[in-house]
XYZ file of C-alpha atoms in Angstrom:
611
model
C -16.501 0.320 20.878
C -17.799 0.258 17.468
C -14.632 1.262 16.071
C -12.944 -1.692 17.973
C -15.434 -4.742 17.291
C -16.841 -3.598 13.377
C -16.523 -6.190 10.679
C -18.019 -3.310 8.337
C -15.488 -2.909 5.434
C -15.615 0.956 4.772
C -15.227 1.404 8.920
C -11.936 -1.585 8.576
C -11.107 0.845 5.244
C -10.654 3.956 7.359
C -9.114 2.003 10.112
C -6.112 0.871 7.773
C -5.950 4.385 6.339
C -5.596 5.691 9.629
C -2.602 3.194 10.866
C -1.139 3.734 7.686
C -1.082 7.478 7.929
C 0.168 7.215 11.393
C 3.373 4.715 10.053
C 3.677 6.901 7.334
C 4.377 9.665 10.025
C 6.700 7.601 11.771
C 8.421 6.358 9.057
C 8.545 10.642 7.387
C 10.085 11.782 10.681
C 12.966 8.834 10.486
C 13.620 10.292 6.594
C 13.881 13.831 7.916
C 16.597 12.353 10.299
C 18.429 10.205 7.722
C 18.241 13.615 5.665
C 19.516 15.566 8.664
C 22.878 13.457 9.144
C 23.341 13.496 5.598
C 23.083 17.384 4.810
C 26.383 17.891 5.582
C 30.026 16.206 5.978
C 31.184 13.911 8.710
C 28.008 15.399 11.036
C 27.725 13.804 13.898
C 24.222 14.257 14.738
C 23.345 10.479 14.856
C 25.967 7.852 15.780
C 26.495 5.079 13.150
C 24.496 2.913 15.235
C 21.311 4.838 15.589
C 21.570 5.995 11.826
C 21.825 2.215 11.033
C 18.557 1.357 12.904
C 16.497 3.991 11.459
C 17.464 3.205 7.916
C 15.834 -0.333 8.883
C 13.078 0.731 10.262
C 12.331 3.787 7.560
C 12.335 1.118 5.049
C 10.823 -1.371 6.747
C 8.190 1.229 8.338
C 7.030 2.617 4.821
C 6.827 -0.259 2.763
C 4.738 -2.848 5.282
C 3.492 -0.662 7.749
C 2.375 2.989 5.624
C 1.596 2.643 2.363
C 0.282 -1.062 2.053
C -2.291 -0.161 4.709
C -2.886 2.833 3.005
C -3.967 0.647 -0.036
C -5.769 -1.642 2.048
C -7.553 1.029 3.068
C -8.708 2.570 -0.465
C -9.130 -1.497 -1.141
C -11.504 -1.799 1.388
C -13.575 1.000 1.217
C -13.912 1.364 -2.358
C -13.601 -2.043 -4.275
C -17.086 -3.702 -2.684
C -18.661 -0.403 -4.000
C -16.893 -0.825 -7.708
C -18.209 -4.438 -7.960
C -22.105 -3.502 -6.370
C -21.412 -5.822 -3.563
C -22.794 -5.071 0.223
C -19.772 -6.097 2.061
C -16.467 -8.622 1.317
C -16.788 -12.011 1.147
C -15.638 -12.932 4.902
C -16.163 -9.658 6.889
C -14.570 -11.562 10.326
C -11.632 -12.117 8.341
C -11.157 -8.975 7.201
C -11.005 -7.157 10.866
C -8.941 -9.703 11.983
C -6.460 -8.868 8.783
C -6.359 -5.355 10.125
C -6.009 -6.384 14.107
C -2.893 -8.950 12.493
C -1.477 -5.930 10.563
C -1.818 -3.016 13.533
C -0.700 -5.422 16.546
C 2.571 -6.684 14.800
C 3.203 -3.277 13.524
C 3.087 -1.902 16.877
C 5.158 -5.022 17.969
C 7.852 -3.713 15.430
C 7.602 -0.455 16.781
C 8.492 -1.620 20.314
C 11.895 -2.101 19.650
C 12.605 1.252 19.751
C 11.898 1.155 23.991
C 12.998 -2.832 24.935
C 16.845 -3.077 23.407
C 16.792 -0.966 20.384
C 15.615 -1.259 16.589
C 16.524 -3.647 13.934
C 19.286 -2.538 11.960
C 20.300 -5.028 9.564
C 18.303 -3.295 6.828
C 14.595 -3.616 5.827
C 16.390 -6.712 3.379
C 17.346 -8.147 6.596
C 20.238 -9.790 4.858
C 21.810 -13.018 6.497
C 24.317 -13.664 7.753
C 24.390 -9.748 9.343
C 20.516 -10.591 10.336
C 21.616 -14.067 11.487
C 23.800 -13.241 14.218
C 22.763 -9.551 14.773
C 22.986 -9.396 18.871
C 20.336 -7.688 20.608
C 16.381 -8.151 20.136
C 15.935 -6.007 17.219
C 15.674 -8.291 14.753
C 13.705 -10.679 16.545
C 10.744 -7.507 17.193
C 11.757 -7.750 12.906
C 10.830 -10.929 12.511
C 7.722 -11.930 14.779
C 6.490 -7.836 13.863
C 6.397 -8.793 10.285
C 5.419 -12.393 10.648
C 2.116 -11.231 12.386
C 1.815 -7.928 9.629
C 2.000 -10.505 6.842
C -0.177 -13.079 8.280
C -2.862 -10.413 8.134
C -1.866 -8.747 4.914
C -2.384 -12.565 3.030
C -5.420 -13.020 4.128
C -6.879 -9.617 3.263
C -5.476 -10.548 0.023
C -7.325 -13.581 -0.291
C -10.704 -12.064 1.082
C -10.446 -9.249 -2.338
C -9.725 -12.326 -4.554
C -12.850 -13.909 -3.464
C -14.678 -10.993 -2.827
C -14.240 -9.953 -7.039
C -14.577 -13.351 -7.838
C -18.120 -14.381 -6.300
C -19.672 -10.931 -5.394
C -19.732 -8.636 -8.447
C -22.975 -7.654 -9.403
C -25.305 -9.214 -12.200
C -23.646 -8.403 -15.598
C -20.599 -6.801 -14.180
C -18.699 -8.980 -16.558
C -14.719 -9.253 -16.519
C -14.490 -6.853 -19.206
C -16.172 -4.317 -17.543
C -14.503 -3.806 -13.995
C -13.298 -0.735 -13.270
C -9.371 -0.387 -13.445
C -8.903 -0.080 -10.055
C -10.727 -3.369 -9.277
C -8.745 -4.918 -12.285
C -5.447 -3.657 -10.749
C -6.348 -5.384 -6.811
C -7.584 -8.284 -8.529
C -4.281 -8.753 -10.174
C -2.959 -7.727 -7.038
C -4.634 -9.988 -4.502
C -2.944 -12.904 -6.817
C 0.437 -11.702 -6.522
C -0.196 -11.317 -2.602
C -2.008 -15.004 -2.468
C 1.872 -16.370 -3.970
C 4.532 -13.840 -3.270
C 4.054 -13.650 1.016
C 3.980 -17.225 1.705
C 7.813 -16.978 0.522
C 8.043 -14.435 3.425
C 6.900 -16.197 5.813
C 8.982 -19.097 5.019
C 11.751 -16.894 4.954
C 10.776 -15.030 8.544
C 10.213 -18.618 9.683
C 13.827 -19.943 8.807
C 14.891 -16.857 10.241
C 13.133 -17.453 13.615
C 14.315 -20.772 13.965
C 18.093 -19.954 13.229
C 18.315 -16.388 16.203
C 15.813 -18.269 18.732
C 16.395 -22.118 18.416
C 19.807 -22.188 16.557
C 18.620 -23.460 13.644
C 21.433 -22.484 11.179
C 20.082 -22.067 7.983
C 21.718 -19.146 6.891
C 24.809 -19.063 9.143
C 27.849 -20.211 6.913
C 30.049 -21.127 9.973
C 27.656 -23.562 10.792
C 26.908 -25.052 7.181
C 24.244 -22.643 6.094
C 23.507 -20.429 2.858
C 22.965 -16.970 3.012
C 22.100 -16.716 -0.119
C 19.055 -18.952 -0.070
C 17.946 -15.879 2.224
C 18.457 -13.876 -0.387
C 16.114 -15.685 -3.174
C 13.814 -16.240 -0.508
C 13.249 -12.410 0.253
C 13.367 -10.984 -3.544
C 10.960 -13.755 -4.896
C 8.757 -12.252 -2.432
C 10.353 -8.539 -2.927
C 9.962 -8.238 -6.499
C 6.626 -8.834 -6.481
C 5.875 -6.922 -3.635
C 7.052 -3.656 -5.366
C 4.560 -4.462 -7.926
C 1.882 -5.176 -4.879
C 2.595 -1.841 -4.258
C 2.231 0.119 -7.578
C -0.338 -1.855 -9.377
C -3.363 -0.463 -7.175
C -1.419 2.839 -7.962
C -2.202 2.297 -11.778
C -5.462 1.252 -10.907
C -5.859 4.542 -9.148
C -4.548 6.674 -11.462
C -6.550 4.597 -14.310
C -10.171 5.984 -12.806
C -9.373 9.276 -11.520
C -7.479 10.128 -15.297
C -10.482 9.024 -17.002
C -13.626 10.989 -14.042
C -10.794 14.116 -14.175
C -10.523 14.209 -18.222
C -14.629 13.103 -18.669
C -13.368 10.342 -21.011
C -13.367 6.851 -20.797
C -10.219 4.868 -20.516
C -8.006 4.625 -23.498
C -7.543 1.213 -24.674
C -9.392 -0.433 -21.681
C -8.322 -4.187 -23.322
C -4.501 -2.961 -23.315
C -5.132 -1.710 -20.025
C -6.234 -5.048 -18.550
C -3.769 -7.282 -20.609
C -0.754 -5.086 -19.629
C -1.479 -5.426 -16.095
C -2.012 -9.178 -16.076
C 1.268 -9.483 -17.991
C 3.002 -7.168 -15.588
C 1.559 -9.336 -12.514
C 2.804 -12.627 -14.084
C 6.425 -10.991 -15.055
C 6.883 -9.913 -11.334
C 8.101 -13.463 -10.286
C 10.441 -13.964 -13.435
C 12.592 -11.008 -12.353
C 13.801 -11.473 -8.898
C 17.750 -12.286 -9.344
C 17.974 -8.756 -10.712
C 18.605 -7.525 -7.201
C 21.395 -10.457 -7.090
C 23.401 -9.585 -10.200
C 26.710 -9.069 -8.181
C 26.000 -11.955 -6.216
C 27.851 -14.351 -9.082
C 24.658 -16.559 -10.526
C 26.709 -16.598 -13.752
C 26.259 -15.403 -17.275
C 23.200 -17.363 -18.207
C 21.247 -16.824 -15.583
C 22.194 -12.587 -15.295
C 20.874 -12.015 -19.074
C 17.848 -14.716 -18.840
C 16.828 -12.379 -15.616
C 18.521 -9.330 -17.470
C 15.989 -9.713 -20.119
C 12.854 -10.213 -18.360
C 13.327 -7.052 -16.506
C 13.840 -5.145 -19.367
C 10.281 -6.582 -21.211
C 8.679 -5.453 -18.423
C 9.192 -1.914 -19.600
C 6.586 -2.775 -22.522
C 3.587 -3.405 -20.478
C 4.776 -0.400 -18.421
C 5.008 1.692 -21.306
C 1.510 0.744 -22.951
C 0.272 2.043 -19.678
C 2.045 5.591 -20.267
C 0.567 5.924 -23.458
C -2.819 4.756 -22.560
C -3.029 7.565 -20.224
C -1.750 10.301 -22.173
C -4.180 9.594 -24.992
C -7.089 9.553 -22.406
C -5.740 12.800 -21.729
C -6.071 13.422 -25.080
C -9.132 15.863 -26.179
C -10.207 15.122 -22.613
C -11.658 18.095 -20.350
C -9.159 17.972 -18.102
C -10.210 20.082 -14.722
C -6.853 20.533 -12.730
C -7.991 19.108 -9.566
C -5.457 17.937 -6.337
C -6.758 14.300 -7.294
C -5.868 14.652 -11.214
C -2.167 17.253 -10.289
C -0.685 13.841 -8.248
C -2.251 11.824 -11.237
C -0.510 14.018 -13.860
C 2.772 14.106 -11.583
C 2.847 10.379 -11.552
C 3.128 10.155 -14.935
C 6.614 11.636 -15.949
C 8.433 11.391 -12.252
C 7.316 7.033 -12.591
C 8.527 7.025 -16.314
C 11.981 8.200 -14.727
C 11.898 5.468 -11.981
C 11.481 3.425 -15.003
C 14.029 4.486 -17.097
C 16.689 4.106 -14.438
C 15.249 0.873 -13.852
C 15.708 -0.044 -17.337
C 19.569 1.320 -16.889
C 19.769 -0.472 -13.663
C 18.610 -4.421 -15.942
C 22.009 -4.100 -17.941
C 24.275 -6.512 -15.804
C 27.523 -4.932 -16.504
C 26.105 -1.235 -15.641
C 24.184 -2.699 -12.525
C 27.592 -4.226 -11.152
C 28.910 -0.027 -11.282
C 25.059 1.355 -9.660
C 25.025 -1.526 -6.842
C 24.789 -0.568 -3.473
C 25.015 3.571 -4.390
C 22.710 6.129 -4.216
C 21.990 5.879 -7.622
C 19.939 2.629 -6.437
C 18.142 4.760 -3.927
C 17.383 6.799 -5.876
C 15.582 4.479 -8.714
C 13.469 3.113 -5.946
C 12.578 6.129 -4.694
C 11.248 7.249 -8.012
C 9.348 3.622 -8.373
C 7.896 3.987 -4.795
C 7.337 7.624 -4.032
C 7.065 8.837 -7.676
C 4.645 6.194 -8.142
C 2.518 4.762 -5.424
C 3.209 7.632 -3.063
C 1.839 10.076 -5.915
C -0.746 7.380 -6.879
C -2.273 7.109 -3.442
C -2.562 10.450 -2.588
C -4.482 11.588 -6.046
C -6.687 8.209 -5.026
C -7.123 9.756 -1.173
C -8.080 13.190 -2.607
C -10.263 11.372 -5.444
C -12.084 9.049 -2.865
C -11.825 11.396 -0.032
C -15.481 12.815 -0.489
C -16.834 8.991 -0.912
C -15.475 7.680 2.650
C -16.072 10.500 4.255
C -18.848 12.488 2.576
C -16.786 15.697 2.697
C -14.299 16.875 0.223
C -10.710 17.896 1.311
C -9.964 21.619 0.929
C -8.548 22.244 -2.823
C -7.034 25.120 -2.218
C -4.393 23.336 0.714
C -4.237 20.179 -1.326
C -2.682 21.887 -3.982
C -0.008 23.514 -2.163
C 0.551 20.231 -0.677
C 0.843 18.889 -4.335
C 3.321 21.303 -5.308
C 5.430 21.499 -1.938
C 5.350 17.860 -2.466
C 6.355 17.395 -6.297
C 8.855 20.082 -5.861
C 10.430 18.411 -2.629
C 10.268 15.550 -4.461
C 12.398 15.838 -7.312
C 14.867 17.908 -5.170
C 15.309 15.294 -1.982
C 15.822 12.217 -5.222
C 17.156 13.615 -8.563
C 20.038 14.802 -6.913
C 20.780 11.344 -5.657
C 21.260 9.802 -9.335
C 24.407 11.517 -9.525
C 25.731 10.508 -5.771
C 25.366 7.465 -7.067
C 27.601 7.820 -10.073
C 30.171 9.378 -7.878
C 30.421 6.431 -5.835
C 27.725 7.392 -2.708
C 27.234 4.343 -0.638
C 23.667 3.555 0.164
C 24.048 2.886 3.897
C 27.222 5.323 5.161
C 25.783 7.595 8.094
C 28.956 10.029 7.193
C 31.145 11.535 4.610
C 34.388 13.259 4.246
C 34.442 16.632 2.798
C 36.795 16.244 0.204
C 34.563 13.568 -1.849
C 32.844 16.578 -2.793
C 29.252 14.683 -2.181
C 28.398 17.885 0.354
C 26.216 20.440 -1.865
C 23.995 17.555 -3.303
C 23.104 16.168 0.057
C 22.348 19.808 1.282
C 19.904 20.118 -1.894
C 18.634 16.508 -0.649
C 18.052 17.709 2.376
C 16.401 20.830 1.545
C 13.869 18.861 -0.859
C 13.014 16.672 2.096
C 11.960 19.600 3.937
C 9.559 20.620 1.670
C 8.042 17.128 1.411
C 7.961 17.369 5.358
C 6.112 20.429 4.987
C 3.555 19.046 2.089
C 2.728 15.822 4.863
C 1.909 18.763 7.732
C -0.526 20.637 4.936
C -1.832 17.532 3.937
C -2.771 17.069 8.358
C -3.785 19.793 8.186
C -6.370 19.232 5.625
C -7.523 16.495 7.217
C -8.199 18.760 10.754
C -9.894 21.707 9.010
C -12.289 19.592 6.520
C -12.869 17.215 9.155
C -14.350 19.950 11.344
C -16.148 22.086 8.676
C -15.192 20.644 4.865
C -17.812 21.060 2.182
C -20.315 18.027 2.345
C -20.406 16.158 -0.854
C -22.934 14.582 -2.829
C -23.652 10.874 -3.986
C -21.779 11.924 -7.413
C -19.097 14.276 -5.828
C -17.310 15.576 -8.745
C -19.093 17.720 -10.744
C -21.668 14.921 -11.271
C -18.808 13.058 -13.648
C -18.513 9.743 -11.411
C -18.387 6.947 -14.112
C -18.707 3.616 -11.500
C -20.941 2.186 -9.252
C -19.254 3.990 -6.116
C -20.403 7.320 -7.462
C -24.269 5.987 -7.885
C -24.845 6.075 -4.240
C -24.599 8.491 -1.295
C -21.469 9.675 0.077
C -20.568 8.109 2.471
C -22.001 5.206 1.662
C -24.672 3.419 3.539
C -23.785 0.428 6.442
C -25.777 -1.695 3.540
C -24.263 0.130 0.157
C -26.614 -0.464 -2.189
C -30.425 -1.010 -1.165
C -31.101 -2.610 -4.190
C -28.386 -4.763 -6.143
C -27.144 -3.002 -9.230
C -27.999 -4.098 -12.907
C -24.614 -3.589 -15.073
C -24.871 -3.320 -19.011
C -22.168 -1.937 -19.550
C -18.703 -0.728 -19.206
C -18.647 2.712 -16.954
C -22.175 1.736 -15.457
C -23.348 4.829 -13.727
C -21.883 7.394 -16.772
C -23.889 5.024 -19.426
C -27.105 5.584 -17.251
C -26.687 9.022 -17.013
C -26.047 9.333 -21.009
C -29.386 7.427 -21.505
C -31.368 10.141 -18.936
C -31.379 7.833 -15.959
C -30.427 8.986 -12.286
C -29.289 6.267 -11.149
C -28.140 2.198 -11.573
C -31.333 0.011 -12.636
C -31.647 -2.504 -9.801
C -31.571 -5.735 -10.448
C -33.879 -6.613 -7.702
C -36.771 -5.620 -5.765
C -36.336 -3.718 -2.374
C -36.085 -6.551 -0.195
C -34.368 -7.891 3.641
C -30.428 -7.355 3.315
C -28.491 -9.214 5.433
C -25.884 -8.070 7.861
C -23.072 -9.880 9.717
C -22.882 -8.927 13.410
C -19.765 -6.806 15.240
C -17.148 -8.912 16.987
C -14.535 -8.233 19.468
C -13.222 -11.464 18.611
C -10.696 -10.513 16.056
C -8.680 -8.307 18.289
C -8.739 -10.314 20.956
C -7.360 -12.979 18.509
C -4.720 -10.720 16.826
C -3.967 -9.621 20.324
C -3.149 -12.991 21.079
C -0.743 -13.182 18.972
C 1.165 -9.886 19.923
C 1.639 -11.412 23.674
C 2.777 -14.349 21.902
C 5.054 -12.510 19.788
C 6.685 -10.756 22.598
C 7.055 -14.287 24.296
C 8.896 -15.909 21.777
C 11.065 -12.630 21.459
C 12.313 -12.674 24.993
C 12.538 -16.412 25.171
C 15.939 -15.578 23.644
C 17.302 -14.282 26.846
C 14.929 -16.285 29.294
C 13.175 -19.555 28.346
C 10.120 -18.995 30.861
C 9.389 -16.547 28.872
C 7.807 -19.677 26.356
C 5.349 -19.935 28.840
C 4.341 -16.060 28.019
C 4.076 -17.135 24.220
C 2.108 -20.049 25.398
C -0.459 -17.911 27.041
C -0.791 -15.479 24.369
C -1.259 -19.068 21.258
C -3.954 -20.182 23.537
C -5.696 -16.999 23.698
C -5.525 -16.609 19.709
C -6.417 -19.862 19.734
C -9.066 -20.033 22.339
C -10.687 -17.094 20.078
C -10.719 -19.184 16.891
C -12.214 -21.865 18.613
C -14.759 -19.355 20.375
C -16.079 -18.320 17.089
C -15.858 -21.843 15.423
C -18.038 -22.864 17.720
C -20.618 -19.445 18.532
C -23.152 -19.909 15.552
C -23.523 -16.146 15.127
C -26.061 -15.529 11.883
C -25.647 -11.697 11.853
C -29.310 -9.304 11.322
C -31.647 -8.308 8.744
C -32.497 -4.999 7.538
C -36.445 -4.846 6.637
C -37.878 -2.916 3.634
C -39.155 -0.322 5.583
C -36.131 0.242 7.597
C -34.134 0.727 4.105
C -36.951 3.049 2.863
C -36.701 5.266 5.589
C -32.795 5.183 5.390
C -32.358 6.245 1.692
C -35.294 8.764 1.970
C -33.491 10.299 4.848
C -30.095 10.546 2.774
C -32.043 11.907 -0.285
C -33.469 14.383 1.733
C -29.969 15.359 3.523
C -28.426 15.581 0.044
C -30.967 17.346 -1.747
């Protein structure tokens, strides 16, 4: 029950790494199946139609139901510890961002039981989406709707959260890299998913109530769909990887026992990359006939992105530099980021020059490219941030010896299942056929892709696996996990951390708190308070009544299709949602105190269990 009703945000943070993980297994499974029709020529293992609806929902799967929870998750349980803060800003709001996610990601999933999948693509293109019969775009649309709803305002709660709640003289200039990099991420969340939802709105309104806006034969635009979902989808794929150079940012420097390189650069390259996310949309929409103008004003912003990118590279490698690197799982996926993203970015790069784009559109080579930008990057990113963190959510480290077999089965697989697919795509591969004839000669470079994906199947079961054996007897960990070389505020308290984090309110003077204590013979953070009462905010089983709410009213307005009393079904579940809000609105619930005493006894205990 705790589980179910806690507005704690490490508890929420384990909660989203746990759905994500489970999408991510999902979403794995439906690649090993794409990979399995592919291996070989005109297989029939799938039938067009079932290959077409697990594309969708592979895409669709991974990017909003795996591996953005999966950052919510390192979000959440690490970022109020970077800043010194005891909790988020609005702790209600964040469990009911994480009920909003789960519910209408298990609404998406439905599909596959009541009509079938979506399979229009995870771009949900109009007109196909438009007048796709059957229900599985509508589970599409109302799945995300709900997803998103919860995703923007988690993303609101971290922008106020790093705003308000850092601690006393944690100063701009001195936030750790991955707080920098959700910051700057939060903002692109806070204006790229209301275009979504607009979007997913128009969309609902044209398949349930005839609305027309992107049906041609009735006077719509398709192509307004289009803008609609890249201004969102651009700078969603930077959602997605700036947290990953955030990640890779702290556990370089902790891995290397160096501080960042060029911390300034650092900071200005991401803010620079966040604002250039929303000038490059049309680049997915080169072929669609915008015109000469408007394909090289777009043609050039994508390729000046590459020079924030690039100061990035650099500003790695030279914290590499002299460092003392120790070769752990966290810092291999770190170091295997670096050259497999600066591919993805090359190709990306390739993939800016209009007249070369027109040739790559709609091939493998495509697939490829965002493969390297997505799995290269922020799959790579996240898992050297899991391994990094692991011991600080959990207070147990993951096995070394299994993660790095999982690295290399992984990195390996990797480059196998994707580099392959660069030169599909230059021999004309379409990105969505389920089949092939023998005679294109495409056969032996799908059987390597297939192969490759194998191995990365077999990386994700070592990488369960981990998760089992530690969970049941891993090595405990200390406050300061990793060799004693923790650098932020996270590392200067016990792992895992305490309901309340810090007892006392850090002091910060300087950049790298904790390692600038320890270099002046201190133990830990100067407070900047005396032990006093902390407050607490109270559980709730509000929010997921509330988000449930919304799932019966999803599936209501999803059947309404094919029988209008089923409005009354989506009536029932708005006025539970709403009934909730109102419940808590008006409950005046002021949460609980923690006394002195109680805290002393607390931290003694975990000093004790530590020492």
């Amino acid at each position: 029950m705790d589980w179910i009703t806690t507005v704690d945000h490490k508890k929420i943070g384990i909660l989203y790494l746990m759905s994500g993980f489970l999408f991510f297994l999902f979403g794995g499974i439906e690649a090993i199946l794409i990979r399995v029709q592919l291996a070989v020529p005109e297989n029939d293992f799938l039938s067009g139609e079932i290959y077409n609806q697990i594309v969708t929902m592979h895409g669709t799967t991974m990017i909003f139901l795996a591996v953005m929870p999966a950052i919510f998750g390192l979000m959440n349980a690490i970022v109020p510890l970077q800043i010194g803060a005891r909790d988020v800003a609005f702790p209600f709001m964040n469990a009911v961002s994480f009920w909003m996610f789960f519910f209408g990601g298990v609404l998406l999933n439905c599909s596959w039981f009541l009509g079938g999948a979506p399979a229009a693509g995870w771009t949900a293109y109009a007109p196909l989406s438009d007048i796709y019969e059957g229900l599985g775009m509508d589970f599409y649309v109302l799945g995300l709707q709900i997803a998103g709803a919860g995703t923007l305002m988690g993303g609101i709660n971290f922008l106020v959260t790093i705003v308000n709640m850092r601690a006393p003289g944690l100063t701009w200039m001195r936030l750790p890299m991955f707080t920098w990099s959700i910051f700057i991420t939060s903002v692109l969340i806070l204006f790229a998913f209301p275009a979504l939802t607009i979007g997913l709105f128009l969309l609902f309104f044209d398949r349930l109530f005839g609305g027309n806006f992107f049906d041609p034969s009735a006077g719509g635009n398709p192509i307004i769909w289009e803008h609609i979902f890249w201004i969102f989808g651009h700078p969603e794929v930077y959602i997605l990887i700036l947290p990953a150079f955030g990640i890779l940012s702290d556990v370089i420097s902790q891995h290397s026992r160096k501080r960042i390189f060029g911390y300034t650069s650092m900071v200005l390259a991401l803010v620079l990359i966040g604002f250039l996310a929303f000038m490059v949309w049309a680049h997915h929409m080169f072929t669609v006939g915008l015109g000469p103008v408007a394909n090289s004003v777009f043609a050039i912003m994508t390729m000046a992105i590459a020079i924030p990118t690039g100061v990035k590279i650099f500003n790695w490698l030279f914290t590499l530099w002299g460092g003392q690197i120790r070769f752990t799982t966290a810092n291999l996926f770190a170091l295997g980021f670096i050259p497999t993203f600066v591919m993805g970015g090359t190709t990306g790069v390739m993939l800016a020059v209009v007249t070369a784009d027109f040739q790559f559109h709609d091939s493998y080579f495509v697939v490829a490219h965002f493969h390297y930008v997505i799995v290269g990057g922020l799959v790579f990113g996240l898992f050297a941030g899991i391994y990094h963190w692991w011991p600080k959510i959990f207070g147990r480290f993951l096995n070394e010896t299994i993660g790095k077999w999982n690295f290399w089965l992984f990195f390996i697989g990797f480059h196998l299942t994707f580099f392959p697919q660069h030169f599909l795509g230059l021999m004309g591969m379409p990105r969505r056929n389920f089949t092939y004839p023998a005679e294109l000669g495409w056969g032996d470079m799908n059987f390597i892709s297939s192969i490759g994906a194998a191995f990365m199947g077999v990386a994700t079961i070592l990488f369960t696996w981990n998760i089992v054996v530690t969970s049941i007897k891993g090595e405990k960990a200390k406050g300061d996990a990793w060799y004693g070389d923790g650098r932020t505020l996270e590392w200067s308290i016990s792992s895992p951390a305490p309901e309340y984090n810090f007892a006392q309110t850090p002091l910060v003077k300087e950049f790298d708190a904790f390692w600038a204590e320890k270099r002046n013979g201190n133990d830990r953070v100067t407070p900047a308070e005396p032990l006093g009462e902390i407050h607490m905010p109270n559980n709730s089983i509000i929010p997921i009544i509330m988000s449930f709410g919304a799932f019966i009213a999803g599936f209501g307005f999803i059947f309404s299709a094919e029988n209008k009393s089923s409005l009354f079904v989506a009536a029932f579940g708005l006025a539970i949602m709403f009934g909730s809000m109102l419940v808590h609105s008006l409950y005046d619930d002021h949460g609980h105190h923690l006394i002195p005493d109680e805290l002393k006894q607390k931290e003694s205990k975990r000093k004790g269990a530590e020492a």
